[in-house]
Amino acid sequence: RLVDETFSRLDARGVAVEDRHRVLTIASLIQREARLEEDFYRVSRVIQNRLAIDMMLQFDSATQYGAGDTGSVWSSAEALGDDNPYNTYAITGLPIGPIAAPGDVALDAALAPAEGEWLYFVTIDLRTGETQFSNTLAEHEQGVERLREWCRASDENRELCA
């Protein structure tokens, strides 16, 4: 029933049978990474931009999924070092398959990414979902530091960042 529903949703969007796996994999990454609806399309663009230049995705969600370690915002050293086909810090391109069941917005975003040159993103407020998109590694590192500051700001924030 779930597979039939998923295929129906893909068919309704005109996804060819041979593209289903790729679209579902991309949409699942978007589903796990994006928080706000408009960001689904931006995350999709980051994926497309990185794939276009053979840049590793370096998505914590996929890396943690492959290591069976999905409880934190940050990838553990063990997850980063785990040799599995979902470790996007170790492989170039998409992971071997989907990491979540994507919703309609994620599917739409996978098929129609926003326009932009972003290569990086980081959610800087885990409560609101505010996410910073960046073109350069230096900008991204500033965003990561903003997230770290947010995590340190209160006990409640620290719990969300654990």
mmCIF file of C-alpha atoms in Angstrom:
data_model
loop_
_atom_site.group_PDB
_atom_site.id
_atom_site.type_symbol
_atom_site.label_atom_id
_atom_site.label_comp_id
_atom_site.label_asym_id
_atom_site.label_seq_id
_atom_site.Cartn_x
_atom_site.Cartn_y
_atom_site.Cartn_z
ATOM 1 C CA ARG A 1 0.000 0.000 0.000
ATOM 2 C CA LEU A 2 2.807 2.429 0.916
ATOM 3 C CA VAL A 3 4.769 1.599 -2.233
ATOM 4 C CA ASP A 4 1.668 1.974 -4.406
ATOM 5 C CA GLU A 5 0.918 5.368 -2.833
ATOM 6 C CA THR A 6 4.499 6.536 -3.342
ATOM 7 C CA PHE A 7 4.491 5.433 -6.991
ATOM 8 C CA SER A 8 1.157 7.184 -7.468
ATOM 9 C CA ARG A 9 2.574 10.431 -6.078
ATOM 10 C CA LEU A 10 5.624 10.153 -8.338
ATOM 11 C CA ASP A 11 3.509 9.296 -11.387
ATOM 12 C CA ALA A 12 1.294 12.324 -10.718
ATOM 13 C CA ARG A 13 4.430 14.480 -10.902
ATOM 14 C CA GLY A 14 5.548 12.901 -14.171
ATOM 15 C CA VAL A 15 8.561 11.086 -12.724
ATOM 16 C CA ALA A 16 9.748 8.361 -15.084
ATOM 17 C CA VAL A 17 10.047 4.870 -13.616
ATOM 18 C CA GLU A 18 13.818 4.896 -14.109
ATOM 19 C CA ASP A 19 14.101 8.181 -12.127
ATOM 20 C CA ARG A 20 12.019 7.116 -9.113
ATOM 21 C CA HIS A 21 14.915 5.944 -6.945
ATOM 22 C CA ARG A 22 16.980 9.099 -7.528
ATOM 23 C CA VAL A 23 14.026 11.443 -6.913
ATOM 24 C CA LEU A 24 13.016 9.556 -3.760
ATOM 25 C CA THR A 25 16.585 9.627 -2.460
ATOM 26 C CA ILE A 26 16.911 13.373 -3.030
ATOM 27 C CA ALA A 27 13.450 14.056 -1.589
ATOM 28 C CA SER A 28 14.256 11.995 1.501
ATOM 29 C CA LEU A 29 17.390 14.066 2.138
ATOM 30 C CA ILE A 30 15.365 17.244 1.750
ATOM 31 C CA GLN A 31 12.705 15.891 4.125
ATOM 32 C CA ARG A 32 15.281 15.216 6.844
ATOM 33 C CA GLU A 33 17.294 18.431 6.400
ATOM 34 C CA ALA A 34 14.786 21.228 5.726
ATOM 35 C CA ARG A 35 12.586 22.734 8.402
ATOM 36 C CA LEU A 36 10.627 25.507 6.667
ATOM 37 C CA GLU A 37 8.694 24.946 3.443
ATOM 38 C CA GLU A 38 10.623 27.536 1.437
ATOM 39 C CA ASP A 39 13.872 25.944 2.583
ATOM 40 C CA PHE A 40 12.913 22.589 1.072
ATOM 41 C CA TYR A 41 13.509 24.144 -2.358
ATOM 42 C CA ARG A 42 16.788 25.756 -1.253
ATOM 43 C CA VAL A 43 18.113 22.490 0.217
ATOM 44 C CA SER A 44 17.204 20.857 -3.091
ATOM 45 C CA ARG A 45 19.297 23.474 -4.869
ATOM 46 C CA VAL A 46 22.270 22.808 -2.576
ATOM 47 C CA ILE A 47 22.021 19.105 -3.430
ATOM 48 C CA GLN A 48 21.871 19.824 -7.161
ATOM 49 C CA ASN A 49 24.739 22.316 -6.987
ATOM 50 C CA ARG A 50 26.969 19.882 -5.118
ATOM 51 C CA LEU A 51 26.124 16.975 -7.409
ATOM 52 C CA ALA A 52 26.895 19.143 -10.451
ATOM 53 C CA ILE A 53 30.475 19.713 -9.288
ATOM 54 C CA ASP A 54 31.083 16.252 -7.779
ATOM 55 C CA MET A 55 31.234 17.719 -4.284
ATOM 56 C CA MET A 56 30.432 15.440 -1.356
ATOM 57 C CA LEU A 57 27.007 16.192 0.097
ATOM 58 C CA GLN A 58 28.247 15.954 3.695
ATOM 59 C CA PHE A 59 24.736 15.654 5.126
ATOM 60 C CA ASP A 60 24.667 14.676 8.777
ATOM 61 C CA SER A 61 21.193 13.168 8.360
ATOM 62 C CA ALA A 62 22.364 10.569 5.844
ATOM 63 C CA THR A 63 25.644 9.893 7.600
ATOM 64 C CA GLN A 64 23.906 9.327 10.920
ATOM 65 C CA TYR A 65 21.217 7.203 9.271
ATOM 66 C CA GLY A 66 23.830 4.874 7.816
ATOM 67 C CA ALA A 67 25.552 4.538 11.182
ATOM 68 C CA GLY A 68 22.258 3.995 13.043
ATOM 69 C CA ASP A 69 22.952 7.155 15.058
ATOM 70 C CA THR A 70 20.081 9.578 14.400
ATOM 71 C CA GLY A 71 19.635 11.275 17.756
ATOM 72 C CA SER A 72 21.787 14.397 17.389
ATOM 73 C CA VAL A 73 22.192 17.485 15.255
ATOM 74 C CA TRP A 74 25.916 16.720 15.032
ATOM 75 C CA SER A 75 27.417 13.609 13.468
ATOM 76 C CA SER A 76 29.511 11.663 15.938
ATOM 77 C CA ALA A 77 33.100 10.729 15.144
ATOM 78 C CA GLU A 78 31.899 7.143 14.909
ATOM 79 C CA ALA A 79 29.250 8.036 12.317
ATOM 80 C CA LEU A 80 31.692 10.131 10.309
ATOM 81 C CA GLY A 81 34.177 7.253 10.269
ATOM 82 C CA ASP A 82 31.626 4.526 9.579
ATOM 83 C CA ASP A 83 32.167 2.794 6.247
ATOM 84 C CA ASN A 84 28.673 2.566 4.795
ATOM 85 C CA PRO A 85 26.986 3.713 1.561
ATOM 86 C CA TYR A 86 25.031 6.451 3.372
ATOM 87 C CA ASN A 87 28.122 8.227 4.714
ATOM 88 C CA THR A 88 28.026 11.369 2.609
ATOM 89 C CA TYR A 89 31.261 12.524 4.255
ATOM 90 C CA ALA A 90 33.008 9.524 2.657
ATOM 91 C CA ILE A 91 31.239 9.152 -0.699
ATOM 92 C CA THR A 92 30.637 11.519 -3.585
ATOM 93 C CA GLY A 93 27.129 11.630 -4.978
ATOM 94 C CA LEU A 94 23.885 10.437 -3.502
ATOM 95 C CA PRO A 95 23.697 7.799 -0.794
ATOM 96 C CA ILE A 96 22.604 4.337 -1.857
ATOM 97 C CA GLY A 97 18.925 5.073 -1.212
ATOM 98 C CA PRO A 98 16.320 7.098 0.678
ATOM 99 C CA ILE A 99 16.776 7.850 4.376
ATOM 100 C CA ALA A 100 13.160 8.834 5.125
ATOM 101 C CA ALA A 101 9.682 8.831 3.621
ATOM 102 C CA PRO A 102 9.407 12.174 1.814
ATOM 103 C CA GLY A 103 6.271 14.268 1.900
ATOM 104 C CA ASP A 104 4.714 16.125 -1.004
ATOM 105 C CA VAL A 105 6.712 19.332 -0.455
ATOM 106 C CA ALA A 106 9.984 17.390 -0.446
ATOM 107 C CA LEU A 107 8.996 15.607 -3.657
ATOM 108 C CA ASP A 108 8.057 18.895 -5.304
ATOM 109 C CA ALA A 109 11.334 20.474 -4.148
ATOM 110 C CA ALA A 110 13.366 17.550 -5.488
ATOM 111 C CA LEU A 111 11.824 18.165 -8.902
ATOM 112 C CA ALA A 112 11.913 21.983 -8.852
ATOM 113 C CA PRO A 113 14.802 23.365 -6.777
ATOM 114 C CA ALA A 114 15.015 27.073 -6.045
ATOM 115 C CA GLU A 115 17.382 29.186 -8.112
ATOM 116 C CA GLY A 116 20.631 29.915 -6.329
ATOM 117 C CA GLU A 117 24.327 29.206 -6.083
ATOM 118 C CA TRP A 118 24.363 27.903 -2.502
ATOM 119 C CA LEU A 119 26.685 25.063 -1.627
ATOM 120 C CA TYR A 120 26.072 25.069 2.123
ATOM 121 C CA PHE A 121 23.331 25.432 4.683
ATOM 122 C CA VAL A 122 22.971 25.142 8.418
ATOM 123 C CA THR A 123 19.923 25.524 10.632
ATOM 124 C CA ILE A 124 20.910 28.244 13.093
ATOM 125 C CA ASP A 125 17.813 28.134 15.290
ATOM 126 C CA LEU A 126 16.468 24.643 15.900
ATOM 127 C CA ARG A 127 13.289 25.976 17.468
ATOM 128 C CA THR A 128 12.185 28.232 14.593
ATOM 129 C CA GLY A 129 13.946 26.355 11.803
ATOM 130 C CA GLU A 130 15.784 29.473 10.632
ATOM 131 C CA THR A 131 18.441 28.279 8.215
ATOM 132 C CA GLN A 132 21.422 30.093 6.733
ATOM 133 C CA PHE A 133 22.323 29.293 3.117
ATOM 134 C CA SER A 134 25.839 30.144 1.969
ATOM 135 C CA ASN A 135 27.930 30.175 -1.178
ATOM 136 C CA THR A 136 31.319 29.852 0.509
ATOM 137 C CA LEU A 137 32.818 27.642 3.179
ATOM 138 C CA ALA A 138 33.793 30.721 5.211
ATOM 139 C CA GLU A 139 30.162 31.908 5.289
ATOM 140 C CA HIS A 140 29.034 28.410 6.216
ATOM 141 C CA GLU A 141 31.524 28.200 9.077
ATOM 142 C CA GLN A 142 30.110 31.469 10.421
ATOM 143 C CA GLY A 143 26.665 29.881 10.290
ATOM 144 C CA VAL A 144 27.896 26.813 12.147
ATOM 145 C CA GLU A 145 29.317 29.099 14.827
ATOM 146 C CA ARG A 146 25.913 30.827 15.059
ATOM 147 C CA LEU A 147 24.329 27.415 15.662
ATOM 148 C CA ARG A 148 26.928 26.599 18.318
ATOM 149 C CA GLU A 149 26.182 29.937 20.043
ATOM 150 C CA TRP A 150 22.455 29.202 19.870
ATOM 151 C CA CYS A 151 23.079 25.771 21.383
ATOM 152 C CA ARG A 152 24.997 27.318 24.281
ATOM 153 C CA ALA A 153 22.406 30.051 24.931
ATOM 154 C CA SER A 154 20.151 28.020 27.257
ATOM 155 C CA ASP A 155 19.639 24.613 28.808
ATOM 156 C CA GLU A 156 16.591 24.120 26.620
ATOM 157 C CA ASN A 157 18.646 24.868 23.499
ATOM 158 C CA ARG A 158 21.427 22.549 24.696
ATOM 159 C CA GLU A 159 18.893 19.715 24.905
ATOM 160 C CA LEU A 160 17.834 20.274 21.295
ATOM 161 C CA CYS A 161 21.488 20.271 20.201
ATOM 162 C CA ALA A 162 22.524 17.132 22.073
#
